[in-house]
Amino acid sequence: MPDNPAPPGGEICVIEASDGVILRGARWQPSEGKAARGTVVICPGRSEWIEKYFEVVGDLRDRGFHVVAFDWRGQGGSVRQLKNPRKGHVEDFAEYGLDMDAVVQQVLIPHCPKPWFGLAHSMGGAILLMLARRGHDAFERVVLSAPMLDIHGLKYPRFLRLLARGLNAIGLGRAFVPGGSSSNGHLHPFAGNVLTSDERRYKRSLNMMAHHPQLGLGSPTVAWIHAAFRRMDGLMDPEVPRHIITPILIIACGADKVVDTPTTERFAARLKAGRFITIPYAQHEIMMERDALRDQFWAAFDAFIPGKRQELEQFRTEHADKV
């Protein structure tokens, strides 16, 4: 598309998770003339797709990184879980862990130079934190944009958790959440959106969905929201961040109305090797924000990635027996 050109030299990857789910991925080499600095894996949020991150891919390639991007199961160009392809569905977030394992084994190990770094947004951030807690140490450092640790402004959060659990228990896990539908959230008008204050980038995503509706997704299922609540609640156990030894930079958005920034800040304060910054006025999708805000994101990224490998190895040695 003219307003969203594909970065040159990309290669499509067909990835198969251990449970047989087929995922769509892509990889790129650094921009011509740039010395290689390792590989960054883009882990998107719920309902996102590879093409939405083409600009980010270009930014990373220009910094000298190999780049891998992929679609989580059930969204983008990866296999959908249910007969209705508009339903965002998993039974457990552990399924997303199988996706990441497959990316490491089938794309990173055979094709991508180390060091490897993770760059995750929203749901992708929750997944990488889940894996880091379980000892998944493929990434030397991780940058999380507005990780999904709690939902902003939920009324009656305890009741909603009980409702999701109850509906799932009586066999309604594959139904849309109450009030949900097949409607694509990326087709809403710019005015009043909660994702970005940049109209051009917002309309770019809208145009992609208009031309490639098969990449879009509607509301989540009951099972997905039940799994999300369980994962978020599990991550908020005070002991969880203390057991994560991967260096993590968390970038929160000051005007986020999707995830709860105070919850994220409390989590970050308990990380052994964590850094936390808030970008004022930024809405949920900082990588899709206007240039003045994106520049702050990239300044923080550049100060953290790639970092010094010797310091990382020393830190892991000192803390390995305390995990």
Coordinates of N, CA and C in Angstrom, one line a residue, residues 46-131:
R46 N -2.9 -7.7 21.1 CA -4.1 -8.4 20.7 C -4.7 -7.7 19.4
S47 N -5.0 -8.5 18.5 CA -5.7 -8.1 17.2 C -4.8 -7.4 16.2
E48 N -3.5 -7.3 16.5 CA -2.5 -6.7 15.6 C -2.0 -7.6 14.6
W49 N -1.2 -7.1 13.6 CA -0.7 -7.9 12.5 C 0.6 -7.3 12.0
I50 N 1.4 -8.2 11.3 CA 2.7 -7.8 10.9 C 2.8 -6.4 10.2
E51 N 1.9 -6.3 9.2 CA 2.0 -5.1 8.4 C 1.8 -3.8 9.2
K52 N 1.1 -3.8 10.3 CA 1.0 -2.6 11.1 C 2.3 -2.1 11.6
Y53 N 3.3 -3.0 11.7 CA 4.6 -2.6 12.2 C 5.7 -2.4 11.2
F54 N 5.3 -2.2 9.9 CA 6.3 -2.0 8.9 C 7.1 -0.8 9.2
E55 N 6.6 0.3 9.7 CA 7.4 1.5 10.0 C 8.4 1.2 11.1
V56 N 7.9 0.5 12.1 CA 8.8 0.1 13.2 C 9.9 -0.8 12.7
V57 N 9.6 -1.8 11.8 CA 10.6 -2.6 11.2 C 11.7 -1.8 10.5
G58 N 11.2 -0.8 9.8 CA 12.2 0.1 9.1 C 13.1 0.9 10.1
D59 N 12.5 1.3 11.2 CA 13.2 2.0 12.2 C 14.3 1.1 12.8
L60 N 14.0 -0.1 13.1 CA 14.9 -1.1 13.7 C 16.0 -1.4 12.7
R61 N 15.6 -1.7 11.4 CA 16.6 -2.0 10.4 C 17.6 -0.8 10.2
D62 N 17.2 0.4 10.3 CA 18.0 1.5 10.2 C 19.0 1.6 11.4
R63 N 18.7 1.0 12.5 CA 19.5 1.0 13.6 C 20.5 -0.2 13.6
G64 N 20.5 -1.0 12.5 CA 21.4 -2.1 12.4 C 20.9 -3.4 12.9
F65 N 19.6 -3.6 13.1 CA 19.1 -4.8 13.6 C 18.5 -5.7 12.5
H66 N 18.7 -7.0 12.6 CA 17.8 -8.0 12.0 C 16.5 -7.9 12.7
V67 N 15.4 -8.1 12.0 CA 14.1 -8.0 12.6 C 13.2 -9.2 12.3
V68 N 12.5 -9.7 13.3 CA 11.5 -10.7 13.1 C 10.2 -10.2 13.6
A69 N 9.2 -10.4 12.8 CA 7.8 -10.0 13.3 C 6.9 -11.2 13.0
F70 N 5.9 -11.4 13.8 CA 5.0 -12.6 13.6 C 3.6 -12.2 14.1
D71 N 2.6 -13.0 13.7 CA 1.3 -12.9 14.2 C 1.0 -14.0 15.2
W72 N 0.6 -13.6 16.4 CA 0.2 -14.7 17.4 C -1.0 -15.5 16.8
R73 N -1.1 -16.7 17.3 CA -2.2 -17.6 16.8 C -3.5 -16.9 17.0
G74 N -4.4 -17.1 16.0 CA -5.8 -16.5 16.1 C -5.9 -15.1 15.6
Q75 N -4.8 -14.5 15.1 CA -4.9 -13.1 14.6 C -4.0 -12.9 13.5
G76 N -4.2 -11.7 12.8 CA -3.4 -11.4 11.6 C -3.5 -12.5 10.6
G77 N -2.3 -13.0 10.0 CA -2.3 -14.0 9.0 C -2.1 -15.4 9.6
S78 N -2.1 -15.6 10.9 CA -1.9 -16.9 11.5 C -3.3 -17.6 11.5
V79 N -3.2 -18.9 11.7 CA -4.4 -19.7 11.7 C -5.4 -19.3 12.8
R80 N -6.6 -19.1 12.5 CA -7.6 -18.8 13.5 C -8.1 -20.0 14.3
Q81 N -8.5 -19.8 15.5 CA -8.8 -21.0 16.4 C -10.2 -21.5 16.2
L82 N -11.1 -20.7 15.8 CA -12.5 -21.1 15.7 C -13.1 -20.9 14.3
K83 N -14.3 -21.5 14.1 CA -14.9 -21.4 12.8 C -15.2 -20.0 12.4
N84 N -15.6 -19.2 13.4 CA -15.8 -17.7 13.1 C -14.4 -17.1 13.3
P85 N -13.8 -16.6 12.1 CA -12.4 -16.1 12.2 C -12.3 -14.7 12.9
R86 N -13.4 -14.1 13.2 CA -13.4 -12.8 13.8 C -13.3 -12.9 15.4
K87 N -13.4 -14.1 15.9 CA -13.3 -14.3 17.3 C -11.9 -14.4 17.8
G88 N -11.5 -13.6 18.7 CA -10.1 -13.7 19.3 C -10.2 -14.7 20.4
H89 N -9.5 -15.8 20.2 CA -9.7 -16.9 21.2 C -8.4 -17.7 21.5
V90 N -8.2 -17.9 22.8 CA -7.3 -19.0 23.3 C -8.0 -19.5 24.6
E91 N -7.6 -20.7 24.9 CA -8.1 -21.3 26.2 C -7.2 -20.8 27.3
D92 N -5.9 -20.7 27.0 CA -4.9 -20.4 28.1 C -3.8 -19.6 27.4
F93 N -3.2 -18.6 28.1 CA -2.1 -17.8 27.5 C -0.9 -18.7 27.3
A94 N -0.8 -19.9 27.9 CA 0.3 -20.8 27.7 C 0.4 -21.2 26.2
E95 N -0.7 -21.1 25.5 CA -0.7 -21.4 24.0 C 0.2 -20.3 23.3
Y96 N 0.2 -19.1 23.8 CA 1.0 -18.1 23.1 C 2.5 -18.4 23.4
G97 N 2.8 -19.1 24.5 CA 4.1 -19.5 24.8 C 4.6 -20.5 23.8
L98 N 3.7 -21.4 23.3 CA 4.1 -22.3 22.2 C 4.5 -21.6 21.0
D99 N 3.8 -20.5 20.7 CA 4.1 -19.6 19.5 C 5.5 -19.1 19.6
M100 N 5.8 -18.5 20.8 CA 7.2 -18.0 21.0 C 8.2 -19.0 20.9
D101 N 8.0 -20.2 21.5 CA 9.0 -21.3 21.4 C 9.2 -21.6 19.9
A102 N 8.2 -21.7 19.1 CA 8.3 -22.0 17.7 C 9.1 -20.9 16.9
V103 N 8.9 -19.7 17.3 CA 9.6 -18.6 16.6 C 11.1 -18.7 16.9
V104 N 11.4 -19.0 18.2 CA 12.8 -19.2 18.6 C 13.5 -20.4 17.8
Q105 N 12.8 -21.5 17.8 CA 13.4 -22.7 17.2 C 13.4 -22.7 15.7
Q106 N 12.4 -22.1 15.1 CA 12.4 -22.2 13.6 C 12.8 -20.9 12.9
V107 N 12.9 -19.8 13.6 CA 13.3 -18.6 12.9 C 14.6 -18.1 13.5
L108 N 14.7 -17.8 14.8 CA 15.8 -17.2 15.5 C 17.1 -18.1 15.4
I109 N 16.9 -19.3 15.9 CA 18.1 -20.2 15.9 C 18.7 -20.4 14.5
P110 N 18.0 -20.8 13.5 CA 18.6 -21.1 12.2 C 19.0 -19.8 11.4
H111 N 18.3 -18.7 11.6 CA 18.5 -17.6 10.7 C 19.0 -16.2 11.3
C112 N 18.9 -16.1 12.6 CA 19.1 -14.7 13.1 C 20.3 -14.6 14.1
P113 N 21.2 -13.7 13.9 CA 22.3 -13.5 14.7 C 22.0 -13.0 16.1
K114 N 22.7 -13.5 17.1 CA 22.6 -13.0 18.5 C 23.4 -11.7 18.6
P115 N 23.1 -10.9 19.6 CA 22.1 -11.1 20.7 C 20.7 -10.9 20.2
W116 N 19.7 -11.5 20.9 CA 18.3 -11.4 20.5 C 17.6 -10.5 21.6
F117 N 16.8 -9.6 21.1 CA 16.0 -8.7 22.0 C 14.5 -8.8 21.7
G118 N 13.7 -8.7 22.7 CA 12.3 -8.7 22.5 C 11.7 -7.2 22.6
L119 N 10.8 -6.9 21.7 CA 10.1 -5.7 21.7 C 8.6 -6.0 21.6
A120 N 7.9 -5.8 22.7 CA 6.5 -6.3 22.8 C 5.6 -5.2 23.2
H121 N 4.4 -5.3 22.7 CA 3.3 -4.3 23.0 C 2.1 -4.9 23.6
S122 N 1.6 -4.3 24.7 CA 0.3 -4.7 25.3 C 0.2 -6.2 25.7
M123 N -0.6 -6.9 25.0 CA -0.7 -8.3 25.3 C 0.6 -9.0 25.1
G124 N 1.4 -8.6 24.0 CA 2.7 -9.2 23.8 C 3.6 -9.0 25.0
G125 N 3.4 -7.9 25.7 CA 4.2 -7.7 26.9 C 3.9 -8.6 28.0
A126 N 2.6 -8.9 28.2 CA 2.2 -9.8 29.2 C 2.7 -11.2 29.0
I127 N 2.7 -11.6 27.7 CA 3.2 -12.9 27.3 C 4.7 -13.0 27.6
L128 N 5.5 -12.0 27.2 CA 6.9 -12.0 27.5 C 7.2 -12.1 29.0
L129 N 6.5 -11.3 29.8 CA 6.7 -11.4 31.2 C 6.3 -12.8 31.8
M130 N 5.3 -13.4 31.3 CA 4.9 -14.7 31.7 C 6.1 -15.7 31.4
L131 N 6.7 -15.6 30.2 CA 7.8 -16.5 29.8 C 9.0 -16.2 30.6

